[in-house]
Every structure is written in structure tokens, then in C-alpha cells.
PDB file of C-alpha atoms in Angstrom:
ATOM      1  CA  UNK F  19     -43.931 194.583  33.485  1.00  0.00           C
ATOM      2  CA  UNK F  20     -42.457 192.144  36.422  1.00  0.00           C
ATOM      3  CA  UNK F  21     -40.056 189.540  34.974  1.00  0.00           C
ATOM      4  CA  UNK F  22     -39.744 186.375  37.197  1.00  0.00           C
ATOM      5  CA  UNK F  23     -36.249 184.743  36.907  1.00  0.00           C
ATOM      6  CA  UNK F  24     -35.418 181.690  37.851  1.00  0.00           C
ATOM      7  CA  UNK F  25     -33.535 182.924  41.162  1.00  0.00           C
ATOM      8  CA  UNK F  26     -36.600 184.594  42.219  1.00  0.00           C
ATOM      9  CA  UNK F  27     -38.900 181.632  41.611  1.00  0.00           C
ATOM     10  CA  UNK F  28     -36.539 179.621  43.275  1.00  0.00           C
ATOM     11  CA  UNK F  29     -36.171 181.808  46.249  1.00  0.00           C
ATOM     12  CA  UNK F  30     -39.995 182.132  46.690  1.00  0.00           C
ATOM     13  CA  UNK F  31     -40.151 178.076  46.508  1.00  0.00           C
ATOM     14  CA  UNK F  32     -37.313 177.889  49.292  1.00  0.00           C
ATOM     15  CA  UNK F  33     -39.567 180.714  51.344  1.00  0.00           C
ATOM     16  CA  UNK F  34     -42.562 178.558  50.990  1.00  0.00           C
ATOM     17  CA  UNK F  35     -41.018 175.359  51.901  1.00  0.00           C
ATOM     18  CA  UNK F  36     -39.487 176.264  55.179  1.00  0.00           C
ATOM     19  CA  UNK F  37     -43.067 177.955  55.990  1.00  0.00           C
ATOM     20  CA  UNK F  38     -44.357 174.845  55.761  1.00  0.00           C
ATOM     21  CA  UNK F  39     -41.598 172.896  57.680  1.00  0.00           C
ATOM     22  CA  UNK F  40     -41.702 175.652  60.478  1.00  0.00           C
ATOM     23  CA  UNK F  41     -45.582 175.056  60.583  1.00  0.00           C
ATOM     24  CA  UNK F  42     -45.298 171.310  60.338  1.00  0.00           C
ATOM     25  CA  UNK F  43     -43.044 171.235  63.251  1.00  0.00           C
ATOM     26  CA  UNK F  44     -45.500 173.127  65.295  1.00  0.00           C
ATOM     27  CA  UNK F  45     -48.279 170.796  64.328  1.00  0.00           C
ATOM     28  CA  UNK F  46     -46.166 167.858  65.348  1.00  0.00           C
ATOM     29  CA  UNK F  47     -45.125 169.514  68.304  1.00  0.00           C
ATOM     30  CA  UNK F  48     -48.774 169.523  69.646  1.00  0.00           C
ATOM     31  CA  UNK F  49     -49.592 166.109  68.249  1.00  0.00           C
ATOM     32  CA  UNK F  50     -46.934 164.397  69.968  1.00  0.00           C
ATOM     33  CA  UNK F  51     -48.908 165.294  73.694  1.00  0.00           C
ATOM     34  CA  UNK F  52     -51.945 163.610  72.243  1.00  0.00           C
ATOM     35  CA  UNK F  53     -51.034 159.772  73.166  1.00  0.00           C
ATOM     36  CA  UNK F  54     -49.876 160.867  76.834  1.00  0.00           C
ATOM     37  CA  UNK F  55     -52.948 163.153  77.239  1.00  0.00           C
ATOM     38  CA  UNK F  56     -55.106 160.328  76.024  1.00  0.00           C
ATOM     39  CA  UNK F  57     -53.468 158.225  78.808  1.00  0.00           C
ATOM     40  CA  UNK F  58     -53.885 160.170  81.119  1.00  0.00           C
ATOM     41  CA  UNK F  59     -57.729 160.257  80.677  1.00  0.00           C
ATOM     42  CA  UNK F  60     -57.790 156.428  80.726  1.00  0.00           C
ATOM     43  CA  UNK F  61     -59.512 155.006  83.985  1.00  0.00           C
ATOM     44  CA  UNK F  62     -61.963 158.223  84.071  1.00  0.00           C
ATOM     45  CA  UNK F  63     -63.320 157.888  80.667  1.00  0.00           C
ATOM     46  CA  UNK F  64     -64.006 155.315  78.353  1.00  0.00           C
ATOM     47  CA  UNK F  65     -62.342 155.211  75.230  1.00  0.00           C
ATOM     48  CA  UNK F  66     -65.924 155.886  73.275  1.00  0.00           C
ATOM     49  CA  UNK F  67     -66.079 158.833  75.653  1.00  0.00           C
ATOM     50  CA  UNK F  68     -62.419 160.316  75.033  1.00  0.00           C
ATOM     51  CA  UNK F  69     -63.048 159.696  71.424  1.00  0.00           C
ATOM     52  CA  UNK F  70     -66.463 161.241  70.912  1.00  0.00           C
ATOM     53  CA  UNK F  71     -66.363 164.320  73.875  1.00  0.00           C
ATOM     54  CA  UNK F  72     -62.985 165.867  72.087  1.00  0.00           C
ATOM     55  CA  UNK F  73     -64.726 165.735  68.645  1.00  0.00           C
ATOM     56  CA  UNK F  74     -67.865 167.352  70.256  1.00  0.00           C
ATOM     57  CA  UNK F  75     -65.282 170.096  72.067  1.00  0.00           C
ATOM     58  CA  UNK F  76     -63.494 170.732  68.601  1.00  0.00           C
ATOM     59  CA  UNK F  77     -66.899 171.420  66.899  1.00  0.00           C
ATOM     60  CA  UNK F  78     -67.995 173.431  70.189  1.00  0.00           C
ATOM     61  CA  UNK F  79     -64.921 176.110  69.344  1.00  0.00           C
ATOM     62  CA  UNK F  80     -65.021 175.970  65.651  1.00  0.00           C
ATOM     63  CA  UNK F  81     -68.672 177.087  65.390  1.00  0.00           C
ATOM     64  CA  UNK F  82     -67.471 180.615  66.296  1.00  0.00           C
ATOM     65  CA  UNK F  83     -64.104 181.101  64.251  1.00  0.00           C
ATOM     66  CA  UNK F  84     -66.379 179.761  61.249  1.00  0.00           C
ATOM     67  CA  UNK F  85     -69.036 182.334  61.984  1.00  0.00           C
ATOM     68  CA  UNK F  86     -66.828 184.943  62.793  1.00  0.00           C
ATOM     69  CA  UNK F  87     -64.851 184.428  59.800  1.00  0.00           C
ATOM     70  CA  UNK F  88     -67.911 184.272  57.580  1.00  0.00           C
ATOM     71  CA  UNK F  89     -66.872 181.115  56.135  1.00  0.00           C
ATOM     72  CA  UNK F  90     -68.407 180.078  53.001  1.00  0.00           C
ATOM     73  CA  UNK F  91     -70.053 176.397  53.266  1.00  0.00           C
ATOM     74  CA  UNK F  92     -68.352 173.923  51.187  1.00  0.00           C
ATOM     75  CA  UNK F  93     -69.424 173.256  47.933  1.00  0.00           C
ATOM     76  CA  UNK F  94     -71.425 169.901  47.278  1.00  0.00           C
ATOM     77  CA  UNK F  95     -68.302 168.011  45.788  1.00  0.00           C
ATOM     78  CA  UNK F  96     -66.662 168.703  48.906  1.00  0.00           C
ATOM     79  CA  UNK F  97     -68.528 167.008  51.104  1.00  0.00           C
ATOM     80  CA  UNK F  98     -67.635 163.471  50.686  1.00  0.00           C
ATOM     81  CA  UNK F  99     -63.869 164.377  51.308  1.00  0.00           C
ATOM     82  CA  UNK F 100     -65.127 166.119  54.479  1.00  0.00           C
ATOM     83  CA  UNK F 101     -66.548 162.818  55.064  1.00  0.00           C
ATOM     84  CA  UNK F 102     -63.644 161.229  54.270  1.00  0.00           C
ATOM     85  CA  UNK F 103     -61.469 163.486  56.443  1.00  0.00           C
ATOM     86  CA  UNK F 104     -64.214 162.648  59.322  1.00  0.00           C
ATOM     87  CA  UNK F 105     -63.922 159.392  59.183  1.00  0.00           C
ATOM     88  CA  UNK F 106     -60.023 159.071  59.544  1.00  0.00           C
ATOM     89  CA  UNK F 107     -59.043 162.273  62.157  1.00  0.00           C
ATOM     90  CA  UNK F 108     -62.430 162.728  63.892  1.00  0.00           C
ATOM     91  CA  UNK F 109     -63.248 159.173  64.361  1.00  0.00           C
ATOM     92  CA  UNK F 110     -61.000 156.459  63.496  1.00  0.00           C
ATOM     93  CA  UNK F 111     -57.643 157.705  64.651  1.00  0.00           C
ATOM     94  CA  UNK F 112     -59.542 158.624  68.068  1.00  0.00           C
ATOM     95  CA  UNK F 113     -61.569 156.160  69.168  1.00  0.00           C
ATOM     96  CA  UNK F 114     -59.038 153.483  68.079  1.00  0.00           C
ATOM     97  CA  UNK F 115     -56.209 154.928  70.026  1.00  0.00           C
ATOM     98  CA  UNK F 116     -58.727 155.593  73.084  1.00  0.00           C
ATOM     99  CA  UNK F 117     -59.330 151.897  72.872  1.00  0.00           C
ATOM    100  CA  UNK F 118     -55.164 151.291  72.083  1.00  0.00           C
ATOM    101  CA  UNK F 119     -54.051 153.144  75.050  1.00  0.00           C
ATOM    102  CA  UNK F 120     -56.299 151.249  77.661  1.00  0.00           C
ATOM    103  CA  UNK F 121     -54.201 148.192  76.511  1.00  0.00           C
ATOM    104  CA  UNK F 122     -50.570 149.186  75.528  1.00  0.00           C
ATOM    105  CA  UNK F 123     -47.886 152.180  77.337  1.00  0.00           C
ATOM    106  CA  UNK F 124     -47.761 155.358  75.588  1.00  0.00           C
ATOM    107  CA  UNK F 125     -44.197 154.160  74.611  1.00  0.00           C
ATOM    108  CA  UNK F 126     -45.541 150.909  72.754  1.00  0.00           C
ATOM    109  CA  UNK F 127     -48.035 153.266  70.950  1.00  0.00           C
ATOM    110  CA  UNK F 128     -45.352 155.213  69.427  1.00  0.00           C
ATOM    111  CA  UNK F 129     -43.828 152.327  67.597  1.00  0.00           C
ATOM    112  CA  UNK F 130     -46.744 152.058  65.797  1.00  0.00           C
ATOM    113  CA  UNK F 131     -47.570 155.498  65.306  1.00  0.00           C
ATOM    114  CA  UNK F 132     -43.995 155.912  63.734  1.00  0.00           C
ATOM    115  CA  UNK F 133     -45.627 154.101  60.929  1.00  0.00           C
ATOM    116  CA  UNK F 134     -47.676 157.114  60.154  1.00  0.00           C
ATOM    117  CA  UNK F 135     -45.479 159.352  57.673  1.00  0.00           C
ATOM    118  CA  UNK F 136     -45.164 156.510  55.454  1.00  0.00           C
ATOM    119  CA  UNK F 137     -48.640 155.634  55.453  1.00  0.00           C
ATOM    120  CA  UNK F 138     -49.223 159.337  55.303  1.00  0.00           C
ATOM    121  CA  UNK F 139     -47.195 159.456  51.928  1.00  0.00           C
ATOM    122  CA  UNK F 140     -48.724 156.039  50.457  1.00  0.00           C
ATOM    123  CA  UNK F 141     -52.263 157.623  50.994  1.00  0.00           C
ATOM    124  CA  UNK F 142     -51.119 160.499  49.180  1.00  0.00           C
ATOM    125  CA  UNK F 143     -49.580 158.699  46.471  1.00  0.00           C
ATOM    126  CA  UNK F 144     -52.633 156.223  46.033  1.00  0.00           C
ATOM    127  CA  UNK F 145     -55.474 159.102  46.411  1.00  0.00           C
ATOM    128  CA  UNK F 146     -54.052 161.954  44.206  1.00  0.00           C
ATOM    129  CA  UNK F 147     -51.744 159.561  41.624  1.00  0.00           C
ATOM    130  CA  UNK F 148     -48.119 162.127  42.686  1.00  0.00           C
ATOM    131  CA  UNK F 149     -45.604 159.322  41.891  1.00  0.00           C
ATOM    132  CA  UNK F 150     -42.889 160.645  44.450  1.00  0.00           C
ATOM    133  CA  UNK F 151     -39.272 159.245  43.510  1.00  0.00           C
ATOM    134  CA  UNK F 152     -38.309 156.119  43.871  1.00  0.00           C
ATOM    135  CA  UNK F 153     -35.081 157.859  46.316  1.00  0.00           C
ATOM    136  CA  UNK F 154     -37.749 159.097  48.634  1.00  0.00           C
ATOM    137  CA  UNK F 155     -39.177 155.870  49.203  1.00  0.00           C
ATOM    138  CA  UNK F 156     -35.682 154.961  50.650  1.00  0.00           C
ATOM    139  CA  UNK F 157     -35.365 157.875  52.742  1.00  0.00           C
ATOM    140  CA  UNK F 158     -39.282 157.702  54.126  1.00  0.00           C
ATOM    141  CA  UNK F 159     -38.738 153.646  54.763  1.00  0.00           C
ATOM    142  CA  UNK F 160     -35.056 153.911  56.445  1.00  0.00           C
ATOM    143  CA  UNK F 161     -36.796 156.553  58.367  1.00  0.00           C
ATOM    144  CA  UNK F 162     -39.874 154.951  59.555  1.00  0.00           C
ATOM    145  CA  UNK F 163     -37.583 151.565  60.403  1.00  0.00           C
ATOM    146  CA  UNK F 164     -34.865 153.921  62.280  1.00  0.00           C
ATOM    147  CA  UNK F 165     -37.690 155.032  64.420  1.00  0.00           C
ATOM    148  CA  UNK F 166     -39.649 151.537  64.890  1.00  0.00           C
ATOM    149  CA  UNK F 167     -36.576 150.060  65.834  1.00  0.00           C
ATOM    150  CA  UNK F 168     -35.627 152.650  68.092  1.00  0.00           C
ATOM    151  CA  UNK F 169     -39.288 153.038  69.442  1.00  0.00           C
ATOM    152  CA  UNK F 170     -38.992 149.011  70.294  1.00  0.00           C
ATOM    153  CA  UNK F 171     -36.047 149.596  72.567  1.00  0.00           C
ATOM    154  CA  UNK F 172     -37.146 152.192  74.520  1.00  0.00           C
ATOM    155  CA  UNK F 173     -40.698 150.748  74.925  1.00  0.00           C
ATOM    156  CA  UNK F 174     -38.503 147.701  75.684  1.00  0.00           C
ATOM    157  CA  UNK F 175     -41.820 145.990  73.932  1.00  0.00           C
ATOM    158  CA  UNK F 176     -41.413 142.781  71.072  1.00  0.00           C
ATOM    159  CA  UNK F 177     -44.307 140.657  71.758  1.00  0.00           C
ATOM    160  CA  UNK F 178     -47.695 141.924  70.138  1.00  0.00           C
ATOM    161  CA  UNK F 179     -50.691 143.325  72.374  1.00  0.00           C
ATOM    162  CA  UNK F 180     -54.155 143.527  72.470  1.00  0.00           C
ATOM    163  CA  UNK F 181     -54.192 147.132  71.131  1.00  0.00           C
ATOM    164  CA  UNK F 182     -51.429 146.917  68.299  1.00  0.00           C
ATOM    165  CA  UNK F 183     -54.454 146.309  65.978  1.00  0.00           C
ATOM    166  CA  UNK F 184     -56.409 149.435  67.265  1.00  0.00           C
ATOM    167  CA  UNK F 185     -53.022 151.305  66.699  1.00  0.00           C
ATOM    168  CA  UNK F 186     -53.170 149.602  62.769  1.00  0.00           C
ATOM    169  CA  UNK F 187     -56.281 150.508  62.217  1.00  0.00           C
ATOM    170  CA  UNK F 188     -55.494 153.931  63.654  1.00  0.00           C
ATOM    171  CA  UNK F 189     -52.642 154.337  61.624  1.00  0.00           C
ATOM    172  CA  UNK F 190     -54.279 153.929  58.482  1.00  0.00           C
ATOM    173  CA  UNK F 191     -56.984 155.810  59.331  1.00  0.00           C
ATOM    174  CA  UNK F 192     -55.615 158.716  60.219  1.00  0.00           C
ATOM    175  CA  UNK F 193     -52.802 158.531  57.026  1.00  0.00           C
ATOM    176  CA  UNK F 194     -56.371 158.488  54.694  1.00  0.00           C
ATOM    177  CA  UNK F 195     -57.692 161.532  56.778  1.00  0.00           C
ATOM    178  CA  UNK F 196     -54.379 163.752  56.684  1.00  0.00           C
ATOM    179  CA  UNK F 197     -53.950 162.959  52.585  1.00  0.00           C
ATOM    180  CA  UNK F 198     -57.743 163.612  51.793  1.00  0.00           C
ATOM    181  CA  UNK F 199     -57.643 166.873  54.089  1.00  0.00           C
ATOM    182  CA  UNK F 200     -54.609 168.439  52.137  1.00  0.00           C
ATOM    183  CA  UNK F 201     -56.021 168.038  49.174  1.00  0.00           C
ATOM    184  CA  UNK F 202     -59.316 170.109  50.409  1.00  0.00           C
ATOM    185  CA  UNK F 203     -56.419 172.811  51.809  1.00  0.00           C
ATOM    186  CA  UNK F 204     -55.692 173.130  48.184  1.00  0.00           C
ATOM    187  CA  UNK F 205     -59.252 174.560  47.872  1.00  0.00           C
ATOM    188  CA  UNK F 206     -60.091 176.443  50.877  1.00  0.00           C
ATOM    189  CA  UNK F 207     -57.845 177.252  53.536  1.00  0.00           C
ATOM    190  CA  UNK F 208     -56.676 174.623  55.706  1.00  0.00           C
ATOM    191  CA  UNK F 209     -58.130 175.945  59.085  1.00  0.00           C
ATOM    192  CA  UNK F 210     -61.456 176.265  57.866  1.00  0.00           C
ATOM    193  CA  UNK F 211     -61.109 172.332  56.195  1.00  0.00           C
ATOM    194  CA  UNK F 212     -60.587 170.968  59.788  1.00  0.00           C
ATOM    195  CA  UNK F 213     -62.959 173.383  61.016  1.00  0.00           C
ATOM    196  CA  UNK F 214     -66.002 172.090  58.699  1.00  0.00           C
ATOM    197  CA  UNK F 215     -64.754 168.606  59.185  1.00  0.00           C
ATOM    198  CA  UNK F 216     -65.685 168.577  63.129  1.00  0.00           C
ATOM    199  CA  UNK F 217     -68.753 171.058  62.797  1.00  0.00           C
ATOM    200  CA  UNK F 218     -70.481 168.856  59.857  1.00  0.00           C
ATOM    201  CA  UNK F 219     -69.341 165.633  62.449  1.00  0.00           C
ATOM    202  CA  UNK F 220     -71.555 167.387  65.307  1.00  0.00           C
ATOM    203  CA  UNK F 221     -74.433 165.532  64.151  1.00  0.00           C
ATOM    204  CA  UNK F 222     -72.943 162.289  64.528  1.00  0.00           C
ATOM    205  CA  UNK F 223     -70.924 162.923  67.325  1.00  0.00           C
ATOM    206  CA  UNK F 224     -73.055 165.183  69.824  1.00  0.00           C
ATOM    207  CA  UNK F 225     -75.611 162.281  69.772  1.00  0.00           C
ATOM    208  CA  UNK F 226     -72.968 159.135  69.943  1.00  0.00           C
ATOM    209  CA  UNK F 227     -71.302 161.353  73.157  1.00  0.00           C
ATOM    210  CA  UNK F 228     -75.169 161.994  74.870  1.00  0.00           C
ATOM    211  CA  UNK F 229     -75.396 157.695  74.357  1.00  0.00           C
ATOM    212  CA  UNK F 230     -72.170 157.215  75.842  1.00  0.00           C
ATOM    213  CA  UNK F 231     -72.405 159.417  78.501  1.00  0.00           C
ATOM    214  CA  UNK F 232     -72.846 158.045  81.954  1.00  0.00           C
ATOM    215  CA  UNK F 233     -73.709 160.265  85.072  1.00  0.00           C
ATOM    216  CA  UNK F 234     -70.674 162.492  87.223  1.00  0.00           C
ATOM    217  CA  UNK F 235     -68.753 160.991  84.447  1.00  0.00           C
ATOM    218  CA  UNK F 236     -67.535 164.863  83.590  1.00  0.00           C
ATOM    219  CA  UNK F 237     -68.541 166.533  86.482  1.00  0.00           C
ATOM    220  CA  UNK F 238     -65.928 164.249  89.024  1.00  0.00           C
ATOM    221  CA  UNK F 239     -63.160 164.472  86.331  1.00  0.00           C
ATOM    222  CA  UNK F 240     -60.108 166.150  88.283  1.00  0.00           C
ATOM    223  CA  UNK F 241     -57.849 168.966  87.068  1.00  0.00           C
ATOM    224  CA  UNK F 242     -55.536 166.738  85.463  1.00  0.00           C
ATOM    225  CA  UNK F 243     -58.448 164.661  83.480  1.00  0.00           C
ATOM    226  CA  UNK F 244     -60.147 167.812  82.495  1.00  0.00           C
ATOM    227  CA  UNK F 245     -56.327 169.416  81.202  1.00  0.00           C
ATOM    228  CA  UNK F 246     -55.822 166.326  79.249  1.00  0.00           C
ATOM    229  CA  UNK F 247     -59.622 166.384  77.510  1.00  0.00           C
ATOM    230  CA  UNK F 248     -59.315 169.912  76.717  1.00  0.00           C
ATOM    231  CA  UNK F 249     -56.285 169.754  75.229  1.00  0.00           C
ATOM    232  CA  UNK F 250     -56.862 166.750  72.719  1.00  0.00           C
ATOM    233  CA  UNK F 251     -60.304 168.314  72.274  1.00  0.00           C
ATOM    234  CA  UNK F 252     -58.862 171.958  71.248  1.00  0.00           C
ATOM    235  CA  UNK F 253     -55.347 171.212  70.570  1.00  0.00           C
ATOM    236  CA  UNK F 254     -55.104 167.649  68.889  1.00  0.00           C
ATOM    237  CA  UNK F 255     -58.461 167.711  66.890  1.00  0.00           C
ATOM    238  CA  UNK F 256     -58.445 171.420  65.826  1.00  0.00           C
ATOM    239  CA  UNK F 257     -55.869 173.978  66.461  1.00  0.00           C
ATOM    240  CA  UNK F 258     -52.648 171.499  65.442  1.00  0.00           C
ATOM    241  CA  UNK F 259     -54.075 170.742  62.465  1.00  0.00           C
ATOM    242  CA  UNK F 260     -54.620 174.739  61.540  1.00  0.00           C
ATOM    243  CA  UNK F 261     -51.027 174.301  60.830  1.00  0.00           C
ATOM    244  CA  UNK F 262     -50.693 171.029  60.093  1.00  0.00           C
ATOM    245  CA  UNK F 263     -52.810 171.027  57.202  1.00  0.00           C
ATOM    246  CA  UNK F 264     -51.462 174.641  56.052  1.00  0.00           C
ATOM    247  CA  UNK F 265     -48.045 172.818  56.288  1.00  0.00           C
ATOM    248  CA  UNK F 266     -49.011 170.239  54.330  1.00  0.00           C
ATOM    249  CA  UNK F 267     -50.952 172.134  51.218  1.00  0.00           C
ATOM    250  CA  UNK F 268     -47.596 174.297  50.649  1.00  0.00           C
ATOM    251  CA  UNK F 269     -44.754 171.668  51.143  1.00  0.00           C
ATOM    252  CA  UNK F 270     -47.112 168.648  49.643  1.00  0.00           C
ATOM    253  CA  UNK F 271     -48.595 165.068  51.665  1.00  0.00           C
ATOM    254  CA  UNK F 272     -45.489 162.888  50.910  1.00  0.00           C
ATOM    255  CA  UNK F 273     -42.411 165.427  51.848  1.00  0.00           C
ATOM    256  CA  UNK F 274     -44.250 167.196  54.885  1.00  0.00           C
ATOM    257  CA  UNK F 275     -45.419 164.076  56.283  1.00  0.00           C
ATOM    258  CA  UNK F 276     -41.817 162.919  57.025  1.00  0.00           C
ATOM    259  CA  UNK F 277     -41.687 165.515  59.635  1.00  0.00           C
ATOM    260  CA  UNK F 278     -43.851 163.457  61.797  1.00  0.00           C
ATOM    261  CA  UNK F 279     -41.078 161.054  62.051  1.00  0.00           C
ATOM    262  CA  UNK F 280     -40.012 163.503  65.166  1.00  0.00           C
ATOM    263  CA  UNK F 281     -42.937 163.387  66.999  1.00  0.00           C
ATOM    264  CA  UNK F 282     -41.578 159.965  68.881  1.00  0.00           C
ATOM    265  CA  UNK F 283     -38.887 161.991  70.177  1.00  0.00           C
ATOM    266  CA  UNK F 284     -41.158 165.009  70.725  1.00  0.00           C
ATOM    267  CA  UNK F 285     -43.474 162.727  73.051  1.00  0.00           C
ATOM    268  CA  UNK F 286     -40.586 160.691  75.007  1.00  0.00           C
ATOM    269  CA  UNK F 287     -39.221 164.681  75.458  1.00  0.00           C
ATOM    270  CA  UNK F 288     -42.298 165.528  77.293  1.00  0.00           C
ATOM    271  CA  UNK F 289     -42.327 162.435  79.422  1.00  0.00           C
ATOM    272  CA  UNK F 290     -39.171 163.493  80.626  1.00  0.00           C
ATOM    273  CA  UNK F 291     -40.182 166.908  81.783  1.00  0.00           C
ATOM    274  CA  UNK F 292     -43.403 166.140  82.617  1.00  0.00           C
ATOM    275  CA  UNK F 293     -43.011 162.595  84.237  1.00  0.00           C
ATOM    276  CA  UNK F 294     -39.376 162.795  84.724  1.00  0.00           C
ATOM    277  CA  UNK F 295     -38.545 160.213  82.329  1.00  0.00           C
ATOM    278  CA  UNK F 296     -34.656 159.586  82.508  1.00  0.00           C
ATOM    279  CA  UNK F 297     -32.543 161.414  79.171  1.00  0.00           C
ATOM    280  CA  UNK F 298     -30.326 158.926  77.305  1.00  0.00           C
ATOM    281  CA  UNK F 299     -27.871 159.748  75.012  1.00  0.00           C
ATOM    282  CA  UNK F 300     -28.956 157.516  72.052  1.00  0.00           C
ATOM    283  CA  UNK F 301     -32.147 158.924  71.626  1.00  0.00           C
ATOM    284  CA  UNK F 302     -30.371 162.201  70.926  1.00  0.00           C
ATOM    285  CA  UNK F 303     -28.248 159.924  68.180  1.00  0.00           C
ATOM    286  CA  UNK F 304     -31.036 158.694  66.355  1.00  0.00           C
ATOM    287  CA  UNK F 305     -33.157 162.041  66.480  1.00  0.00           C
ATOM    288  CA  UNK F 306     -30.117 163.537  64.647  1.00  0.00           C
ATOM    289  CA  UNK F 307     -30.528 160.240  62.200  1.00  0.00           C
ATOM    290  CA  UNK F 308     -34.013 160.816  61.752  1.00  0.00           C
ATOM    291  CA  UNK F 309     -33.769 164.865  61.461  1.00  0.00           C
ATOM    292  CA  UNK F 310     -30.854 164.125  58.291  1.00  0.00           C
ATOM    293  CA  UNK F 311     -33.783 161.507  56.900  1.00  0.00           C
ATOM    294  CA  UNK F 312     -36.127 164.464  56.952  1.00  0.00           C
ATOM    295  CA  UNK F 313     -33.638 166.646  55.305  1.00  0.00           C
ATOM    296  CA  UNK F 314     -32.618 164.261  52.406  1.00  0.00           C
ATOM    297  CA  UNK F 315     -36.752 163.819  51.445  1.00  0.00           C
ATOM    298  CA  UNK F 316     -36.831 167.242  51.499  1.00  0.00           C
ATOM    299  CA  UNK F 317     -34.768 167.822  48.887  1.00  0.00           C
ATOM    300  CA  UNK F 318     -36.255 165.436  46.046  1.00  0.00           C
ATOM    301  CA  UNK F 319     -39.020 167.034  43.997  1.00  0.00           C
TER     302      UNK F 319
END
């Protein structure tokens, strides 16, 4: 007969946490390219089409790893959280920033983005009743403020602009979507939740796309427009959240969520290798802020 001890439990609770950090950082890793890819694609597309042709691409690769896989369909109760999921990741968060990023820099759409570990943990707290401590609170809000002030200064932006609201409403979308979909990656596994989520969209969004679609608007994209709708369409809609969502079932909403508090950093890093951004020296100050944020939350229950 195995005993557990307390060691061992705690161990195996340590193990699973930094799985889920390690897979959370990988998710937010690929997340944080989605605003500059969606930029790029600006002028070629229209934000409907950015919005609705990356859902449609998502569904078009998770057809076969469902089949393949042998994936059971979800159960009836299941299907307004799908819904639910739908709404906020396959739609809202989007088509609002499609529409946010023909108005505002990539850099001005971080400072709003920042807000979404906070409204990631709110959802959480609001949908499934988890009461998180009242110390995390401090840690998630001097977080999300460290990086909205920061974000500010770089983008160098105070004033307000015609897509902050698309950005809101993005922001809350998306939080809804991200809490509702870990609680479905309690029940089945969490590649197979994001997976159903864009297949069972197909019938919304394959038809929206065909409206929306207007002639040589695909077939004169360039390399660059077709690398950027690609990866939002496999990347940012479907593969990042095979580990996002993983990382967020083991570690729970509220404490995993904070990790997205890096993916500012994570997208002004790719501008500087892949736009040649200049490096300054206090964005490597507050990322070390923001990383010992992260590490306090992750230590209350």
C-alpha cells in the first residue's frame, strides 16, 4: 500500500506548477507576435477579414488532429461554454483588435492589453466563485499598473484613440474566453477545448469570411501578409493556446494569468529583432519588476 506524505504531495504540487509556468510562458511567448502580425496584415486586409480568415484557418487544421485523435464530441452541457469561449477568443478579441490596430501602434495596443491578466483573474473569480487572497489582488494590480505605466512611456502615447475602445472591448472579451476555456480544460483536455471551440465556430465563420471576401484579396497578399495570416491563424488562435489552456487548468485562471504580464516585453523584444527597435535599459528594470510580481502571486494559494 503507497503512503503519500506530505513531502511527496508537496513535491508533486511544485512539479505541476512549474509545468504549467514553463507552458504558460510558451503560450505567451507566441501570443505576444499576435498584435505585430496583425499589423502587419493591416492595409491588405480588412479587419473583418483578419478576424474571420484566421478563425476559418484554425478550424481548417483542427479538423484533422480532432479526427485523428478520435476526439469524443462534447457533451450537451458543454456547448454553451464552447460558445462562450467562441465568442471571447474566436471572435471578440479578433475582430476588435483587427479593427484596434488600423487605428492605434502596436505599442499603444500593449498598454491596453497589459490589462488582460487582471481581467483574466476577475473573470475567473466572478465565473467559478475562487475568492483568490486579498495579497494577490495587490500583487496582480501593482503588476498590471507597473506595466501600463511603463507601456505609456514607451508608446510615448497619453491622449485616448479611436481604437482604445476596440482594445476594451477586446480585453474583456478575451479575459471571459480564457476563464470559461480553463474551466472546460478541467473536463477534457485543453487542446481538444480550443480545438472544438474553432471547428463548432466554422459555421459561423466560413460563411461571415465568404461575405467578407472581396476578389485577389488572398491571392495578391505578399510573403510577408501571408506569414503574418498564417501565423495568427495557426499559432495565435490554436496551437498557443494548446499550452496556454493546459497551463492554465494545472496552475489555475488567477495565478497563471499573471504570466501574461510579460508578454509586453515579449512583443517590444521582437520589434527589436525583427524591426530593429532600439534596447533600453529600463525596460530590462521593469521586466525584472514585473517577473518578481509574477513570482510573489505565485506563491499565495
Amino acid at each position: 500500500m503507497t503512503v503519500s506524505t506530505p513531502a511527496l504531495t508537496r513535491t508533486a504540487g511544485e512539479s505541476s506548477h512549474s509545468g504549467a509556468y514553463t507552458l504558460a510562458l510558451i503560450a505567451v511567448a507566441s501570443f505576444a507576435m499576435t498584435l505585430p502580425a496583425t499589423k502587419a496584415l493591416t492595409g491588405m486586409l480588412s479587419a473583418q477579414q483578419i478576424g474571420l480568415y484566421r478563425a476559418v484557418i484554425a478550424a481548417m487544421a483542427a479538423i484533422p488532429l480532432l479526427w485523428l485523435a478520435r476526439a469524443a464530441w462534447p457533451r450537451r452541457e458543454q456547448w454553451l461554454s464552447l460558445a462562450i469561449v467562441s465568442g471571447g477568443n474566436i471572435f471578440g478579441f479578433p475582430l476588435l483588435t483587427s479593427v484596434a490596430m488600423q487605428y492605434v501602434p502596436v505599442s499603444h495596443g500593449a498598454v491596453i492589453v497589459a490589462a488582460m491578466p487582471l481581467a483574466t483573474a476577475l473573470a475567473a473569480a466572478v465565473l467559478s466563485g475562487i475568492r483568490p487572497p486579498r495579497r494577490f489582488w495587490l500583487y496582480a494590480c501593482s503588476g498590471t499598473l507597473i506595466v501600463l505605466l511603463y507601456s505609456l512611456w514607451q508608446s510615448g502615447a497619453a491622449g485616448l484613440y479611436v481604437g482604445d475602445l476596440a482594445l476594451v472591448g477586446a480585453v474583456l472579451l478575451g479575459a471571459i474566453g480564457y476563464a470559461k476555456g480553463a474551466e472546460l480544460s478541467q473536463q477534457m483536455p485543453g487542446w481538444q477545448v480550443i480545438s472544438w471551440v474553432v471547428v463548432l465556430s466554422l459555421p459561423v465563420s466560413l460563411p461571415w469570411s465568404v461575405w467578407v471576401y472581396t476578389p485577389g484579396s488572398l491571392s495578391q497578399l505578399p510573403t510577408i501578409g501571408w506569414s503574418a495570416l498564417l501565423y495568427i491563424g495557426l499559432v495565435s488562435s490554436l496551437l498557443g493556446f494548446f499550452a496556454w489552456n493546459k497551463a492554465l487548468a494545472l496552475g489555475g485562471v488567477a495565478r497563471i494569468s499573471q504570466v501574461q504580464l510579460l508578454q509586453p516585453f515579449l512583443t517590444y523584444g521582437y520589434s527589436i529583432v525583427l524591426l530593429g527597435e532600439s534596447w533600453n535599459w529600463l525596460t530590462a528594470i521593469v521586466c525584472a519588476l514585473v517577473i518578481g510580481v509574477v513570482w510573489l502571486s505565485k506563491r499565495q494559494p
